[in-house]
Coordinates of C-alpha atoms in Angstrom, one line a residue:
Chain T
X1 CA 8.6 134.4 99.6
X2 CA 6.0 131.6 100.0
X3 CA 5.8 129.9 103.4
X4 CA 8.0 126.8 103.7
X5 CA 6.3 123.4 103.7
X6 CA 6.5 121.2 106.8
X7 CA 8.9 118.9 105.0
X8 CA 11.1 121.7 104.0
X9 CA 11.2 123.0 107.6
X10 CA 12.0 119.5 108.9
X11 CA 14.8 119.2 106.3
X12 CA 16.3 122.6 107.3
X13 CA 15.9 121.8 111.0
X14 CA 17.9 118.6 110.5
X15 CA 20.5 120.6 108.7
X16 CA 20.7 123.1 111.6
X17 CA 21.5 120.1 113.8
X18 CA 24.3 119.2 111.3
X19 CA 25.6 122.7 111.5
X20 CA 25.7 122.6 115.3
X21 CA 27.3 119.2 115.2
X22 CA 30.0 120.6 112.9
X23 CA 30.7 123.7 115.1
X24 CA 30.8 121.8 118.4
X25 CA 34.2 120.1 118.1
X26 CA 35.8 123.4 117.0
X27 CA 34.4 125.5 119.8
X28 CA 35.0 122.7 122.4
X29 CA 38.6 122.3 121.1
X30 CA 39.3 125.8 122.1
X31 CA 37.2 126.1 125.3
X32 CA 39.3 126.4 128.4
X33 CA 42.6 126.5 126.5
X34 CA 44.9 129.4 126.7
X35 CA 43.9 131.0 123.4
X36 CA 45.1 134.1 121.6
X37 CA 42.5 136.8 122.1
X38 CA 42.5 139.6 119.5
X39 CA 40.8 142.9 120.1
X40 CA 38.3 143.3 117.3
X41 CA 37.8 147.0 118.1
X42 CA 40.7 149.1 119.2
X43 CA 38.4 151.0 121.5
X44 CA 36.9 148.6 124.0
X45 CA 37.3 145.0 124.6
X46 CA 35.6 142.7 122.1
X47 CA 37.4 139.4 122.1
X48 CA 37.3 137.1 119.1
X49 CA 38.6 133.7 119.5
X50 CA 40.0 131.2 117.1
X51 CA 37.0 129.1 118.0
X52 CA 34.7 131.8 116.7
X53 CA 36.4 132.1 113.4
X54 CA 36.9 128.4 112.9
X55 CA 33.4 127.4 113.8
X56 CA 31.9 130.1 111.5
X57 CA 34.1 128.9 108.6
X58 CA 32.9 125.4 109.1
X59 CA 29.3 126.4 109.3
X60 CA 29.5 128.7 106.3
X61 CA 31.3 126.1 104.2
X62 CA 28.7 123.5 105.0
X63 CA 25.9 125.9 104.0
X64 CA 27.6 126.8 100.8
X65 CA 28.1 123.2 99.7
X66 CA 24.6 122.0 100.7
X67 CA 22.4 125.0 100.0
X68 CA 24.4 127.3 97.6
X69 CA 21.3 129.5 97.1
X70 CA 21.0 130.3 100.7
X71 CA 22.5 133.4 102.2
X72 CA 24.8 133.6 105.3
X73 CA 24.9 136.4 107.8
X74 CA 27.6 135.7 110.4
X75 CA 29.4 137.6 113.1
X76 CA 32.9 136.9 111.7
X77 CA 32.6 136.9 108.0
X78 CA 29.8 139.3 107.3
X79 CA 27.0 138.6 104.8
X80 CA 26.7 136.3 101.7
X81 CA 23.6 137.3 99.7
X82 CA 20.7 134.8 99.4
X83 CA 19.4 133.8 96.0
X84 CA 16.1 132.5 97.2
X85 CA 15.2 134.7 100.2
X86 CA 16.5 132.3 102.9
X87 CA 19.5 133.3 105.0
X88 CA 21.3 131.5 107.8
X89 CA 22.0 133.9 110.6
X90 CA 24.7 132.6 112.8
X91 CA 26.8 133.5 115.8
X92 CA 29.3 130.7 116.4
X93 CA 30.0 131.8 119.9
X94 CA 27.5 134.0 121.5
X95 CA 29.0 135.0 124.9
X96 CA 32.6 135.3 123.9
X97 CA 33.4 136.8 127.3
X98 CA 31.8 133.8 129.1
X99 CA 33.9 131.6 126.8
X100 CA 37.2 133.3 127.5
X101 CA 36.6 133.4 131.2
X102 CA 35.8 129.6 131.3
X103 CA 32.1 129.9 132.0
X104 CA 29.9 127.4 130.1
X105 CA 27.1 129.9 129.6
X106 CA 28.0 130.6 125.9
X107 CA 26.3 129.0 122.9
X108 CA 26.3 128.5 119.1
X109 CA 23.4 130.4 117.6
X110 CA 22.0 129.2 114.3
X111 CA 18.9 130.7 112.6
X112 CA 17.2 130.2 109.3
X113 CA 15.5 133.5 108.4
X114 CA 13.6 135.1 105.5
X115 CA 12.9 138.8 105.1
X116 CA 10.1 138.7 107.7
X117 CA 12.3 137.1 110.4
X118 CA 13.6 133.8 111.8
X119 CA 11.8 130.5 110.9
X120 CA 14.1 128.1 112.7
X121 CA 16.3 128.9 115.7
X122 CA 18.8 126.8 117.6
X123 CA 21.0 127.4 120.6
X124 CA 23.6 124.7 121.1
X125 CA 25.7 124.4 124.3
X126 CA 28.1 121.6 123.5
X127 CA 30.1 121.7 126.8
X128 CA 27.0 121.0 128.9
X129 CA 25.5 119.0 126.1
X130 CA 22.3 120.9 125.7
X131 CA 20.5 122.0 122.6
X132 CA 17.4 124.3 122.4
X133 CA 15.6 124.8 119.1
X134 CA 12.3 126.2 117.9
X135 CA 10.2 126.7 114.7
X136 CA 8.0 129.7 113.8
X137 CA 6.2 129.2 110.5
X138 CA 2.5 130.0 110.0
X139 CA 0.6 128.0 112.6
X140 CA 3.6 125.8 113.4
X141 CA 5.1 127.1 116.6
X142 CA 7.2 124.7 118.6
X143 CA 10.2 124.6 120.8
X144 CA 12.3 121.7 122.2
X145 CA 15.2 120.8 124.5
X146 CA 17.5 117.9 123.9
X147 CA 20.1 116.4 126.2
X148 CA 21.4 112.9 126.3
X149 CA 19.2 112.1 123.3
X150 CA 16.0 112.9 125.3
X151 CA 13.8 115.5 123.6
X152 CA 11.3 117.4 125.6
X153 CA 9.0 120.3 124.6
X154 CA 9.8 123.8 126.0
X155 CA 7.1 125.9 127.7
X156 CA 7.4 129.3 129.2
X157 CA 5.8 129.9 132.5
X158 CA 2.9 132.2 133.5
X159 CA 3.9 135.6 134.8
X160 CA 1.1 138.2 135.1
X161 CA 3.2 141.2 135.9
X162 CA 6.4 142.7 137.1
X163 CA 5.9 142.0 140.8
X164 CA 6.3 138.3 140.2
X165 CA 8.9 138.5 137.5
X166 CA 12.5 137.3 137.5
X167 CA 14.6 139.4 135.2
X168 CA 18.1 138.8 133.8
X169 CA 20.5 140.8 131.7
X170 CA 24.1 140.0 130.8
X171 CA 25.7 143.1 132.2
X172 CA 24.8 146.6 133.3
X173 CA 27.5 147.9 130.9
X174 CA 25.0 147.4 128.1
X175 CA 22.9 150.2 129.5
X176 CA 25.4 152.8 128.5
X177 CA 23.1 155.9 128.0
X178 CA 21.0 157.7 130.6
X179 CA 17.8 156.6 128.9
X180 CA 18.9 152.9 128.8
X181 CA 19.9 153.1 132.5
X182 CA 16.6 154.7 133.4
X183 CA 14.7 151.9 131.5
X184 CA 16.5 149.2 133.4
X185 CA 16.1 151.0 136.7
X186 CA 12.4 151.3 136.2
X187 CA 12.2 147.5 135.8
X188 CA 14.5 146.8 138.7
X189 CA 12.3 148.8 141.0
X190 CA 9.3 146.6 140.4
X191 CA 10.5 143.1 139.7
X192 CA 10.9 140.3 142.3
X193 CA 14.4 139.0 141.4
X194 CA 17.3 140.3 139.3
X195 CA 20.0 138.2 137.8
X196 CA 23.1 139.0 135.8
X197 CA 25.3 137.1 133.3
X198 CA 24.3 134.5 130.9
X199 CA 24.3 135.9 127.4
X200 CA 22.2 133.6 125.1
X201 CA 21.7 131.2 127.9
X202 CA 19.3 133.5 129.7
X203 CA 16.9 133.3 126.7
X204 CA 16.9 129.5 127.1
X205 CA 16.0 129.9 130.8
X206 CA 13.0 132.0 129.6
X207 CA 12.0 129.3 127.1
X208 CA 12.3 126.6 129.9
X209 CA 10.0 128.6 132.2
X210 CA 12.5 129.6 134.8
X211 CA 13.1 133.2 134.0
X212 CA 10.3 135.7 133.0
X213 CA 12.2 138.5 131.3
X214 CA 15.5 139.2 129.6
X215 CA 16.2 142.9 128.8
X216 CA 19.3 143.7 126.8
X217 CA 20.7 146.6 124.7
X218 CA 22.8 146.9 121.6
X219 CA 22.4 143.4 120.2
X220 CA 23.3 142.5 116.7
X221 CA 20.8 140.5 114.4
X222 CA 22.9 137.3 114.9
X223 CA 22.6 137.7 118.7
X224 CA 18.8 137.4 118.6
X225 CA 17.5 135.7 115.4
X226 CA 18.1 132.1 116.7
X227 CA 16.5 132.9 120.1
X228 CA 13.2 134.2 118.7
X229 CA 11.8 130.8 117.6
X230 CA 13.0 129.1 120.7
X231 CA 11.2 131.6 123.0
X232 CA 8.1 132.2 120.8
X233 CA 7.8 128.5 120.0
X234 CA 7.6 127.9 123.7
X235 CA 4.9 130.5 124.2
X236 CA 6.9 133.7 124.8
X237 CA 7.5 136.9 122.9
X238 CA 10.6 138.8 121.8
X239 CA 10.4 142.4 120.7
X240 CA 12.3 145.7 120.8
X241 CA 11.7 147.9 123.9
X242 CA 9.1 149.8 121.9
X243 CA 7.2 146.6 121.0
X244 CA 8.4 146.5 117.4
X245 CA 10.0 143.4 115.8
X246 CA 13.5 142.5 117.1
X247 CA 15.0 141.1 114.0
X248 CA 17.4 143.9 113.4
X249 CA 18.8 143.6 116.9
X250 CA 19.2 146.6 119.1
X251 CA 17.4 147.0 122.4
X252 CA 15.6 143.7 122.9
X253 CA 13.2 142.4 125.5
X254 CA 12.2 138.7 125.7
X255 CA 9.3 137.5 127.9
X256 CA 7.8 134.2 128.7
X257 CA 4.3 135.7 129.2
X258 CA 2.7 138.5 127.1
X259 CA 1.3 140.1 130.3
X260 CA 4.8 140.5 131.8
X261 CA 6.0 141.8 128.5
X262 CA 3.3 144.5 128.3
X263 CA 4.0 145.5 131.9
X264 CA 7.7 145.8 131.2
X265 CA 7.2 147.8 128.0
X266 CA 5.0 150.2 129.9
X267 CA 7.4 150.6 132.8
X268 CA 10.3 151.3 130.4
X269 CA 8.3 153.8 128.3
X270 CA 7.1 155.6 131.5
X271 CA 10.8 155.9 132.6
X272 CA 11.5 157.8 129.4
X273 CA 8.9 160.4 130.2
Chain E
X1 CA 44.8 120.5 167.1
X2 CA 47.7 118.6 165.5
X3 CA 48.0 118.7 161.7
X4 CA 46.2 115.8 159.9
X5 CA 48.4 113.1 158.4
X6 CA 48.3 112.6 154.7
X7 CA 46.4 109.4 155.1
X8 CA 43.8 111.1 157.2
X9 CA 43.5 113.8 154.6
X10 CA 43.1 111.2 151.9
X11 CA 40.4 109.5 153.9
X12 CA 38.5 112.7 154.5
X13 CA 38.8 113.7 150.9
X14 CA 37.4 110.4 149.8
X15 CA 34.6 111.0 152.3
X16 CA 33.9 114.5 150.8
X17 CA 33.4 112.8 147.4
X18 CA 30.9 110.5 149.1
X19 CA 29.1 113.5 150.5
X20 CA 28.9 115.1 147.1
X21 CA 27.7 111.8 145.6
X22 CA 25.0 111.7 148.2
X23 CA 23.8 115.2 147.6
X24 CA 23.8 115.1 143.8
X25 CA 20.7 113.0 143.2
X26 CA 18.8 115.1 145.6
X27 CA 19.8 118.5 144.1
X28 CA 19.4 117.2 140.6
X29 CA 16.0 115.7 141.4
X30 CA 14.7 119.2 142.1
X31 CA 16.7 121.2 139.5
X32 CA 14.5 122.6 136.7
X33 CA 11.3 121.3 138.3
X34 CA 8.6 123.6 139.4
X35 CA 9.4 123.6 143.1
X36 CA 7.9 125.3 146.1
X37 CA 10.1 128.2 147.0
X38 CA 9.8 129.5 150.5
X39 CA 11.0 132.9 151.6
X40 CA 13.5 132.4 154.3
X41 CA 13.4 136.0 155.3
X42 CA 10.1 137.9 155.1
X43 CA 11.9 141.1 154.1
X44 CA 13.8 140.4 150.9
X45 CA 13.9 137.4 148.6
X46 CA 16.1 134.5 149.9
X47 CA 14.8 131.3 148.3
X48 CA 15.3 128.0 150.0
X49 CA 14.5 125.0 148.0
X50 CA 13.5 121.5 149.0
X51 CA 16.7 120.5 147.3
X52 CA 18.8 122.6 149.8
X53 CA 17.1 121.1 152.8
X54 CA 17.1 117.5 151.5
X55 CA 20.7 117.6 150.4
X56 CA 21.9 119.1 153.7
X57 CA 20.0 116.5 155.7
X58 CA 21.6 113.7 153.6
X59 CA 25.1 115.2 154.1
X60 CA 24.6 115.8 157.8
X61 CA 23.3 112.3 158.4
X62 CA 26.2 110.7 156.6
X63 CA 28.7 112.8 158.6
X64 CA 26.9 111.9 161.9
X65 CA 26.9 108.1 161.1
X66 CA 30.5 108.0 159.8
X67 CA 32.3 110.6 162.0
X68 CA 30.1 111.3 165.0
X69 CA 32.9 113.4 166.6
X70 CA 33.0 115.8 163.7
X71 CA 31.0 119.0 163.8
X72 CA 28.7 120.2 161.1
X73 CA 28.1 123.8 160.1
X74 CA 25.5 124.1 157.4
X75 CA 23.3 126.7 155.9
X76 CA 20.0 125.1 156.6
X77 CA 20.3 123.3 159.9
X78 CA 22.9 125.5 161.8
X79 CA 25.8 124.1 163.7
X80 CA 26.5 120.8 165.4
X81 CA 29.5 121.1 167.7
X82 CA 32.7 119.2 167.0
X83 CA 34.2 117.0 169.7
X84 CA 37.6 116.8 168.0
X85 CA 38.2 120.2 166.4
X86 CA 37.1 119.1 162.9
X87 CA 33.9 120.6 161.4
X88 CA 32.3 120.0 158.0
X89 CA 31.2 123.4 156.6
X90 CA 28.6 122.9 153.9
X91 CA 26.3 124.7 151.6
X92 CA 24.2 122.2 149.7
X93 CA 23.2 124.7 147.0
X94 CA 25.4 127.7 146.7
X95 CA 23.7 129.9 144.2
X96 CA 20.0 129.2 145.0
X97 CA 19.0 132.0 142.7
X98 CA 20.9 130.4 139.8
X99 CA 19.2 127.1 140.8
X100 CA 15.7 128.5 140.8
X101 CA 16.1 130.3 137.5
X102 CA 17.4 127.2 135.7
X103 CA 21.1 128.3 135.4
X104 CA 23.6 125.5 136.0
X105 CA 26.0 127.8 137.8
X106 CA 25.2 126.6 141.3
X107 CA 27.2 124.1 143.3
X108 CA 27.3 122.0 146.4
X109 CA 30.1 123.3 148.7
X110 CA 31.8 120.9 151.1
X111 CA 34.7 121.9 153.4
X112 CA 36.5 120.2 156.3
X113 CA 37.8 122.8 158.6
X114 CA 39.5 123.2 161.9
X115 CA 39.8 126.3 164.0
X116 CA 42.4 127.8 161.7
X117 CA 40.4 127.4 158.5
X118 CA 39.5 124.9 155.8
X119 CA 41.8 121.9 155.1
X120 CA 39.7 120.3 152.4
X121 CA 37.4 122.1 150.0
X122 CA 35.1 120.8 147.3
X123 CA 32.7 122.3 144.8
X124 CA 30.5 119.8 143.0
X125 CA 28.4 120.8 140.0
X126 CA 26.4 117.7 139.3
X127 CA 24.3 119.0 136.4
X128 CA 27.4 119.8 134.2
X129 CA 29.2 116.9 135.8
X130 CA 32.2 118.8 137.2
X131 CA 34.0 118.6 140.5
X132 CA 36.6 120.9 141.8
X133 CA 38.5 120.1 145.1
X134 CA 41.6 121.2 146.9
X135 CA 43.7 120.5 150.0
X136 CA 45.5 123.0 152.2
X137 CA 47.5 121.4 155.0
X138 CA 51.0 122.2 156.0
X139 CA 53.1 122.0 152.9
X140 CA 50.4 120.0 151.1
X141 CA 48.7 122.4 148.7
X142 CA 46.9 120.9 145.7
X143 CA 43.8 121.4 143.7
X144 CA 42.1 119.3 141.1
X145 CA 39.3 119.2 138.5
X146 CA 37.4 116.0 137.6
X147 CA 35.0 115.5 134.8
X148 CA 34.2 112.2 133.0
X149 CA 36.6 110.4 135.4
X150 CA 39.5 112.5 134.1
X151 CA 41.4 114.2 136.9
X152 CA 43.5 117.2 136.1
X153 CA 45.4 119.6 138.4
X154 CA 44.1 123.2 138.7
X155 CA 46.5 126.1 138.3
X156 CA 45.6 129.8 138.5
X157 CA 47.1 132.1 135.8
X158 CA 49.6 135.0 136.1
X159 CA 48.1 138.4 136.5
X160 CA 50.5 141.2 137.5
X161 CA 48.0 144.0 138.1
X162 CA 44.6 145.3 137.6
X163 CA 45.1 146.5 134.0
X164 CA 45.2 142.9 132.8
X165 CA 42.6 141.5 135.2
X166 CA 39.3 139.9 134.5
X167 CA 37.0 140.5 137.5
X168 CA 33.7 138.8 138.4
X169 CA 31.0 139.3 141.0
X170 CA 27.6 137.7 141.3
X171 CA 25.5 140.9 141.5
X172 CA 26.0 144.6 142.2
X173 CA 23.2 144.2 144.8
X174 CA 25.8 142.8 147.1
X175 CA 27.5 146.2 147.2
X176 CA 24.7 147.7 149.3
X177 CA 26.5 150.5 151.2
X178 CA 28.3 153.6 149.7
X179 CA 31.7 152.2 150.8
X180 CA 31.1 148.8 149.2
X181 CA 30.0 150.5 146.0
X182 CA 33.0 152.8 146.0
X183 CA 35.3 149.8 146.5
X184 CA 33.8 148.0 143.5
X185 CA 33.8 151.1 141.4
X186 CA 37.5 151.7 142.2
X187 CA 38.3 148.2 140.7
X188 CA 35.9 148.6 137.7
X189 CA 37.8 151.7 136.7
X190 CA 41.1 149.9 136.4
X191 CA 40.4 146.3 135.3
X192 CA 40.3 145.0 131.7
X193 CA 37.1 142.9 131.8
X194 CA 34.0 142.8 134.2
X195 CA 31.7 139.9 134.5
X196 CA 28.6 139.3 136.5
X197 CA 26.8 136.2 137.8
X198 CA 28.2 132.9 138.7
X199 CA 28.1 132.5 142.5
X200 CA 30.5 129.7 143.6
X201 CA 31.3 128.9 140.0
X202 CA 33.3 132.1 139.6
X203 CA 35.8 130.9 142.1
X204 CA 36.3 127.7 140.1
X205 CA 37.0 129.9 137.1
X206 CA 39.8 131.6 139.1
X207 CA 41.2 128.2 140.1
X208 CA 41.2 127.1 136.5
X209 CA 43.1 130.2 135.4
X210 CA 40.4 131.9 133.4
X211 CA 39.4 134.7 135.8
X212 CA 41.8 136.8 137.9
X213 CA 39.6 138.3 140.6
X214 CA 36.3 137.6 142.4
X215 CA 35.1 140.3 144.7
X216 CA 32.0 139.8 146.8
X217 CA 30.3 141.2 149.9
X218 CA 28.2 139.7 152.8
X219 CA 29.2 136.1 152.4
X220 CA 28.6 133.5 155.1
X221 CA 31.4 131.1 156.3
X222 CA 29.7 128.2 154.3
X223 CA 29.8 130.3 151.1
X224 CA 33.6 130.5 151.2
X225 CA 35.2 127.7 153.2
X226 CA 35.1 125.1 150.5
X227 CA 36.4 127.5 147.9
X228 CA 39.6 128.5 149.8
X229 CA 41.5 125.2 149.3
X230 CA 40.4 125.0 145.7
X231 CA 41.8 128.5 144.9
X232 CA 44.8 128.4 147.2
X233 CA 45.7 124.8 146.3
X234 CA 45.8 126.1 142.7
X235 CA 48.2 128.9 143.5
X236 CA 45.8 131.7 144.3
X237 CA 44.8 133.6 147.5
X238 CA 41.5 134.3 149.3
X239 CA 41.2 137.0 151.9
X240 CA 38.9 139.7 153.3
X241 CA 39.1 143.1 151.5
X242 CA 41.5 144.2 154.2
X243 CA 43.8 141.2 153.7
X244 CA 42.8 139.3 156.8
X245 CA 41.6 135.7 156.7
X246 CA 38.3 135.1 155.0
X247 CA 37.1 132.1 157.1
X248 CA 34.3 134.1 158.9
X249 CA 32.8 135.2 155.5
X250 CA 32.0 138.8 154.9
X251 CA 33.6 140.9 152.2
X252 CA 35.8 138.5 150.3
X253 CA 38.3 138.8 147.5
X254 CA 39.8 135.8 145.7
X255 CA 42.7 136.2 143.3
X256 CA 44.7 133.9 141.1
X257 CA 47.9 135.8 141.5
X258 CA 49.1 137.6 144.7
X259 CA 50.2 140.6 142.6
X260 CA 46.7 141.2 141.3
X261 CA 45.4 140.6 144.9
X262 CA 47.7 143.3 146.3
X263 CA 46.8 145.7 143.6
X264 CA 43.1 145.2 144.2
X265 CA 43.3 145.6 148.0
X266 CA 45.2 148.8 147.5
X267 CA 42.7 150.2 145.0
X268 CA 39.8 149.3 147.3
X269 CA 41.5 150.8 150.4
X270 CA 42.3 154.0 148.5
X271 CA 38.6 154.3 147.5
X272 CA 37.7 154.4 151.2
X273 CA 40.0 157.4 151.7

């Protein structure tokens, strides 16, 4: 499809804010309440909350009524095909395990994507009251943070290599094959500081310039689409571990500086022989 | 020393709020700024921020001018002896690694302790705007949460054993000996859900009733004193891994339910043969 005009992008970005505004009271209404948690998969623990389902329904309904030609790809309700090449890729609660354990490090992820990847990305954290969002379209690359109605640009920090890098990942349980564990170990042996936990919030920390690398495995498309414009609009880069585009999810690496990104790819590839 | 009266406790609790209020602008003034980070230990990475030092100085000065007989035991400035048996045990920024990586899961820890342990404990999270505090004195056991001037009592949740337990720890790097790693592995094999990250915030999640267990190693007294009244005032229990009192720091376990606590102690002790 043809590139969106700036006014189209501004319109859809404003709409993304409306979607986040619509989801927030639903997610917050269930946060830190004693909710029913259903196991989505019988094998393993994959909690889905009423908040997840309710927020996605609200977002999906608003998209359908406002932009009926647009597709929707969500965690809870699957895909609705796009008639014009534009699809909203959403995860109403990224970090459901944070959510159910009372940690505020979860977020509502909203992306507008075409077949080449995300154009607009937003991470809303309504409990803390923070919103991160970015745009990637042609030469327009920008990323912002809003809290208390103050909007500030996001900028990743310089990081020339692994020796000065702070790295985060949600949990070592993601690295559930010998090759994945080897790749993480290769990085851990060279970096300066390792952090755990955080889900989508870690990517916001990269965009703000306080983390250098996030390495994760087994992500879904809706786990990463919204985060790509936020990080790349702030000067960073998001790819698969082999350097290819990350828009299908899978094994993802996000970096604030392309030099640290290259060094990390090299270390991980070396670990695999 | 004799037990404090209720009016003395109320007075010191109000003063703890003043200490947290004094520390907050200093910590917030440095949060998410590009600060100088000094390595406290040449071997290893133990960041100390200007915020840490500034907040502890402010707290310490306020204690000295208000209660000159009280002792102070802080992370940054060491100990000032108590003339009356009461000592303020403080960690101005627990979770310095969260702080320097832009995560809001750090807190200011303030305890008032006598030789038997903490009487008042407070965890302030000024960025999110949350305050958790508890009292343990004779039969007075209480714990509260305040946000937006709304005060609500804290209550841990029921957890009868490891099979239904959600467990959190800040980082596996804490478990830096074979015995410590075995103890953690023994728990991980039996629990329902494992979480990483969080520092002091994890203990607040136990007090709120959204986590069941926190297991950590190598803590300092000022890492745990403030958290004991918050958890025990909410119905939980904090001990060493062998069940002894945790007031000297070290290898600590916090639980929301004494049954899960017993089951965890047993599993860890079995792992050590």
